Amino acid sequence: MAFQPEPVQEPASMLAPEKQAMKARKMWVDSLLRIMKSKTSFIGLLIIALLLITALFAPLIASHDPAAQSIVDRYQPPSGKHILGTDELGRDIFSRIVYGTRISIQIGLIAVGISLIIGVLLGGIAGYFGRWIDQVIMRIIDIMMAFPSILLAIALVAVLGPSLRNAMIAVGIVGIPQFARIVRGAVLSVKETEYIEAARAIGAKDGRILGQHVLPNCLAPIIVQATLSIGTAILDAAGLSFLGLGAQPPSPEWGAMLSDGRAALQTAPWVITFPGIAIFLVVLGFNLFGDGLRDALDPRLKQ
């Protein structure tokens, strides 16, 4: 009887894509239920939802034109006419905070998008190919992490020029090392699994393995880091605007509002109090939701 070798068993992701898709959907549904059951993550989700609603319906929510000036009404305390008072130019603070939510969302999404795309690409290549490629990429990442993030962002904006766009680019570049390290660690643990070895055995190319099998199995830590980084990006951009390196007047950016109102801290404290509270709540919301998302996607906590 002639010897017949056993057929090579293809990875489960190739043999039964429908089962893999059902398993993935079940994981995300279970994770969503875990998030909804967590009080802290649910509070964070509510804050984020409120932020999005405010940004979408800013013209309907705002009571005044955020750029309208009235010298007669300058430094008015909170009242029926101006819910949160006015600033040094008589502009309604509530309306400026409402319109500032749009800028904050823009900052968070664009800055984190830059960090995410470049960081995932560098971390994936370094973790999968290893050797000298890994050494070169990670030494560059180490150099970037040697600088305090805010100082590196200030240096980048100083080179590019002060503007909101350049501030978002700088904050995005500063966030690359976190994504690169997380993705590299995840890729190192995934690339040695059996289904990756099976994919190599049937002749799949490295690009296909990395894009279709390795990185999709690293999504959980990437999503968690992206959620947490949005709050950090908003906070860093507010810091740059406070220093005059980010959003420029008359943009209703919260950090710029803090910078404009610091001269009246003792006489009109509401000018900086309410923008500061807005920054605090947004960063808190993303941090709470990110922590809950991390717990929900952690397989060790499913029981």
Coordinates of C-alpha atoms in Angstrom, one line a residue:
M1 CA 0.0 0.0 0.0
A2 CA 1.5 3.3 -1.1
F3 CA 2.2 5.9 1.5
Q4 CA -0.1 8.9 1.1
P5 CA 1.0 12.0 3.1
E6 CA -1.6 13.7 5.2
P7 CA -3.0 16.8 3.5
V8 CA -1.7 20.1 5.0
Q9 CA -4.4 21.5 7.2
E10 CA -5.1 25.1 6.4
P11 CA -5.7 27.6 9.1
A12 CA -9.2 28.0 10.4
S13 CA -9.5 31.5 9.0
M14 CA -9.1 30.0 5.5
L15 CA -11.2 26.9 5.9
A16 CA -14.2 28.5 7.5
P17 CA -14.4 32.2 7.0
E18 CA -18.1 32.2 7.9
K19 CA -17.3 30.6 11.3
Q20 CA -14.5 33.1 11.9
A21 CA -16.8 36.0 11.1
M22 CA -19.5 34.7 13.4
K23 CA -16.9 34.2 16.2
A24 CA -15.6 37.8 15.7
R25 CA -19.2 39.2 15.7
K26 CA -19.9 37.3 18.9
M27 CA -16.7 38.7 20.5
W28 CA -17.7 42.3 19.7
V29 CA -21.2 41.8 20.9
D30 CA -20.0 40.3 24.2
S31 CA -17.6 43.2 24.5
L32 CA -20.3 45.7 24.0
L33 CA -22.5 44.1 26.6
R34 CA -19.5 44.2 29.1
I35 CA -19.1 47.9 28.3
M36 CA -22.7 48.6 29.0
K37 CA -22.6 46.8 32.3
S38 CA -19.6 48.8 33.5
K39 CA -20.6 52.0 35.2
T40 CA -17.4 53.8 34.5
S41 CA -17.2 52.9 30.8
F42 CA -21.0 53.7 30.4
I43 CA -20.4 57.2 32.0
G44 CA -17.5 57.7 29.5
L45 CA -19.7 56.7 26.6
L46 CA -22.4 59.1 27.7
I47 CA -19.8 62.0 27.8
I48 CA -18.6 61.1 24.4
A49 CA -22.1 60.9 23.0
L50 CA -22.9 64.3 24.5
L51 CA -19.7 65.7 22.9
L52 CA -20.8 64.3 19.5
I53 CA -24.3 65.6 19.8
T54 CA -23.0 69.0 20.8
A55 CA -20.7 69.1 17.8
L56 CA -23.3 68.0 15.3
F57 CA -26.0 70.4 16.5
A58 CA -23.8 73.3 17.5
P59 CA -25.7 76.0 15.5
L60 CA -28.9 74.9 17.3
I61 CA -27.4 74.6 20.8
A62 CA -25.4 77.8 20.8
S63 CA -27.3 80.9 22.0
H64 CA -25.0 83.4 20.3
D65 CA -22.5 83.8 17.4
P66 CA -19.2 82.6 18.9
A67 CA -17.3 85.3 17.1
A68 CA -19.7 88.2 17.8
Q69 CA -18.1 90.9 19.9
S70 CA -19.7 93.4 22.2
I71 CA -17.5 95.7 24.2
V72 CA -20.4 96.8 26.3
D73 CA -20.9 93.2 27.5
R74 CA -17.3 92.4 28.2
Y75 CA -16.6 90.3 31.4
Q76 CA -20.3 89.8 32.1
P77 CA -20.9 87.1 34.8
P78 CA -23.2 84.1 34.1
S79 CA -26.7 85.3 33.7
G80 CA -29.9 84.6 31.8
K81 CA -28.6 86.4 28.7
H82 CA -25.2 84.7 28.8
I83 CA -25.4 81.4 30.5
L84 CA -21.7 81.1 31.2
G85 CA -20.8 84.8 31.0
T86 CA -18.7 86.6 28.5
D87 CA -14.9 87.1 27.8
E88 CA -12.7 90.1 27.4
L89 CA -14.3 91.0 24.0
G90 CA -17.9 90.4 25.1
R91 CA -18.2 87.0 23.3
D92 CA -20.5 84.4 24.7
I93 CA -18.5 81.7 26.5
F94 CA -21.2 79.1 26.2
S95 CA -21.4 79.4 22.5
R96 CA -17.7 79.4 22.1
I97 CA -17.4 76.2 24.1
V98 CA -20.2 74.6 22.1
Y99 CA -18.4 75.4 18.8
G100 CA -15.1 74.4 20.3
T101 CA -16.4 70.8 20.5
R102 CA -16.1 70.6 16.8
I103 CA -12.4 71.6 16.9
S104 CA -11.7 69.1 19.7
I105 CA -13.2 66.2 17.8
Q106 CA -11.3 67.3 14.7
I107 CA -8.1 67.4 16.7
G108 CA -8.6 64.0 18.3
L109 CA -9.5 62.2 15.1
I110 CA -6.8 63.7 12.9
A111 CA -4.0 63.5 15.4
V112 CA -4.8 60.0 16.4
G113 CA -5.3 59.0 12.8
I114 CA -1.8 60.1 12.0
S115 CA -0.4 58.2 15.0
L116 CA -2.5 55.2 14.2
I117 CA -1.5 54.8 10.5
I118 CA 2.2 55.4 10.9
G119 CA 2.5 53.6 14.3
V120 CA 0.7 50.5 13.1
L121 CA 2.8 50.4 9.9
L122 CA 6.1 50.8 11.7
G123 CA 5.2 48.4 14.6
G124 CA 3.8 45.8 12.2
I125 CA 6.9 45.8 10.0
A126 CA 9.3 45.8 13.0
G127 CA 7.5 43.0 14.8
Y128 CA 6.9 40.7 11.8
F129 CA 10.3 41.0 9.9
G130 CA 12.5 41.5 13.0
R131 CA 16.3 41.5 12.6
W132 CA 17.9 44.8 11.4
I133 CA 14.6 46.2 10.3
D134 CA 13.3 45.9 13.9
Q135 CA 16.5 47.4 15.3
V136 CA 16.4 50.4 13.1
I137 CA 12.7 51.2 13.6
M138 CA 12.7 50.6 17.3
R139 CA 15.9 52.7 17.9
I140 CA 14.1 55.6 16.1
I141 CA 11.1 55.0 18.4
D142 CA 13.3 55.0 21.4
I143 CA 14.8 58.4 20.4
M144 CA 11.3 59.9 20.0
M145 CA 10.3 58.5 23.4
A146 CA 13.4 60.0 25.1
F147 CA 11.8 63.5 24.7
P148 CA 8.9 64.6 26.8
S149 CA 5.8 64.6 24.5
I150 CA 4.8 68.2 25.1
L151 CA 8.4 69.4 24.5
L152 CA 8.7 67.4 21.3
A153 CA 5.3 68.8 20.1
I154 CA 6.5 72.3 20.9
A155 CA 9.7 71.7 18.9
L156 CA 7.7 70.4 15.9
V157 CA 5.3 73.3 15.9
A158 CA 8.2 75.7 16.2
V159 CA 9.6 74.3 13.0
L160 CA 6.3 74.0 11.1
G161 CA 4.8 77.2 12.4
P162 CA 2.0 78.0 14.9
S163 CA -1.4 76.9 13.6
L164 CA -4.1 74.4 14.4
R165 CA -3.2 72.2 11.5
N166 CA 0.5 72.0 12.5
A167 CA -0.5 71.4 16.1
M168 CA -2.5 68.4 15.0
I169 CA 0.4 67.1 12.9
A170 CA 2.8 67.6 15.8
V171 CA 0.5 65.8 18.3
G172 CA 0.0 63.0 15.8
I173 CA 3.8 62.5 15.4
V174 CA 4.3 62.5 19.1
G175 CA 1.8 59.7 19.5
I176 CA 3.5 57.4 17.0
P177 CA 5.8 55.6 19.5
Q178 CA 2.9 54.3 21.7
F179 CA 1.2 52.7 18.8
A180 CA 4.4 51.3 17.3
R181 CA 5.4 49.6 20.5
I182 CA 1.9 48.2 21.2
V183 CA 1.6 46.8 17.7
R184 CA 5.1 45.4 17.7
G185 CA 4.5 43.5 20.9
A186 CA 1.1 42.2 19.6
V187 CA 2.7 41.1 16.3
L188 CA 5.5 39.3 18.1
S189 CA 3.0 37.1 20.0
V190 CA 0.7 36.5 17.0
K191 CA 3.2 35.7 14.3
E192 CA 4.4 32.5 16.0
T193 CA 0.9 30.9 16.3
E194 CA 0.0 27.8 14.4
Y195 CA -2.3 29.4 11.8
I196 CA 0.4 31.9 10.8
E197 CA 2.8 28.9 10.3
A198 CA 0.2 27.2 8.2
A199 CA -0.3 30.3 6.1
R200 CA 3.4 30.3 5.4
A201 CA 3.4 26.6 4.6
I202 CA 0.8 27.0 1.8
G203 CA 2.9 29.8 0.3
A204 CA 1.2 32.9 1.4
K205 CA 3.3 36.0 0.9
D206 CA 4.5 38.1 3.8
G207 CA 2.3 41.1 2.9
R208 CA -0.8 39.0 2.8
I209 CA 0.0 37.3 6.1
L210 CA 0.7 40.6 7.8
G211 CA -2.3 42.4 6.4
Q212 CA -4.9 39.6 6.5
H213 CA -3.9 37.4 9.4
V214 CA -1.5 39.2 11.8
L215 CA -2.8 42.7 12.1
P216 CA -6.5 41.8 12.3
N217 CA -5.7 39.7 15.4
C218 CA -4.0 42.7 17.0
L219 CA -7.1 45.0 16.7
A220 CA -8.1 44.9 20.4
P221 CA -5.0 46.7 21.8
I222 CA -4.9 49.1 18.8
I223 CA -8.6 50.1 19.4
V224 CA -8.0 50.6 23.1
Q225 CA -4.9 52.7 22.6
A226 CA -6.7 54.8 19.9
T227 CA -9.6 55.5 22.3
L228 CA -7.2 56.6 25.1
S229 CA -5.1 58.6 22.8
I230 CA -8.0 60.8 21.6
G231 CA -8.3 62.4 25.1
T232 CA -4.5 62.8 25.3
A233 CA -4.4 64.4 21.8
I234 CA -7.1 66.9 22.8
L235 CA -5.2 67.8 26.0
D236 CA -1.9 68.2 24.2
A237 CA -3.4 70.4 21.5
A238 CA -5.1 72.5 24.2
G239 CA -1.6 72.9 25.8
L240 CA -0.1 74.1 22.5
S241 CA -3.0 76.5 22.0
F242 CA -2.5 77.8 25.5
L243 CA 1.1 78.6 24.6
G244 CA 0.0 80.3 21.4
L245 CA 1.3 77.6 19.2
G246 CA -2.0 75.9 18.2
A247 CA -5.3 77.4 17.3
Q248 CA -5.1 81.1 16.5
P249 CA -7.7 83.9 17.3
P250 CA -10.6 84.1 16.9
S251 CA -10.9 80.3 16.8
P252 CA -13.0 79.1 19.8
E253 CA -10.5 76.4 20.8
W254 CA -10.6 75.6 24.5
G255 CA -6.9 75.9 25.1
A256 CA -6.8 79.2 23.4
M257 CA -9.8 80.4 25.5
L258 CA -7.8 79.5 28.6
S259 CA -4.8 81.5 27.3
D260 CA -7.0 84.5 26.5
G261 CA -8.7 84.5 29.9
R262 CA -5.8 84.0 32.2
A263 CA -5.2 87.7 32.6
A264 CA -8.7 88.0 34.2
L265 CA -8.3 85.0 36.5
Q266 CA -9.1 87.0 39.7
T267 CA -11.7 89.4 38.3
A268 CA -13.6 87.1 36.0
P269 CA -12.8 83.5 36.9
W270 CA -15.6 82.1 34.7
V271 CA -13.6 83.0 31.6
I272 CA -11.2 80.1 32.2
T273 CA -13.3 77.9 34.6
F274 CA -15.8 76.7 32.1
P275 CA -13.3 75.9 29.2
G276 CA -11.2 74.1 31.7
I277 CA -14.2 72.0 32.9
A278 CA -14.9 71.2 29.2
I279 CA -11.4 69.9 28.7
F280 CA -11.6 67.9 31.9
L281 CA -14.9 66.3 31.0
V282 CA -13.8 65.3 27.5
V283 CA -10.5 63.8 28.6
L284 CA -12.2 62.0 31.4
G285 CA -14.9 60.6 29.1
F286 CA -12.4 59.1 26.7
N287 CA -10.2 57.8 29.5
L288 CA -13.2 56.1 31.2
F289 CA -14.4 54.6 28.0
G290 CA -10.9 53.5 27.0
D291 CA -10.4 51.7 30.4
G292 CA -13.8 50.0 30.0
L293 CA -13.0 49.0 26.4
R294 CA -9.7 47.6 27.5
D295 CA -11.4 45.4 30.2
A296 CA -14.1 44.3 27.8
L297 CA -11.6 43.2 25.1
D298 CA -9.2 41.5 27.5
P299 CA -9.8 37.7 27.1
R300 CA -8.4 37.1 30.6
L301 CA -11.4 39.0 32.1
K302 CA -14.2 37.2 30.3
Q303 CA -15.1 35.1 33.2

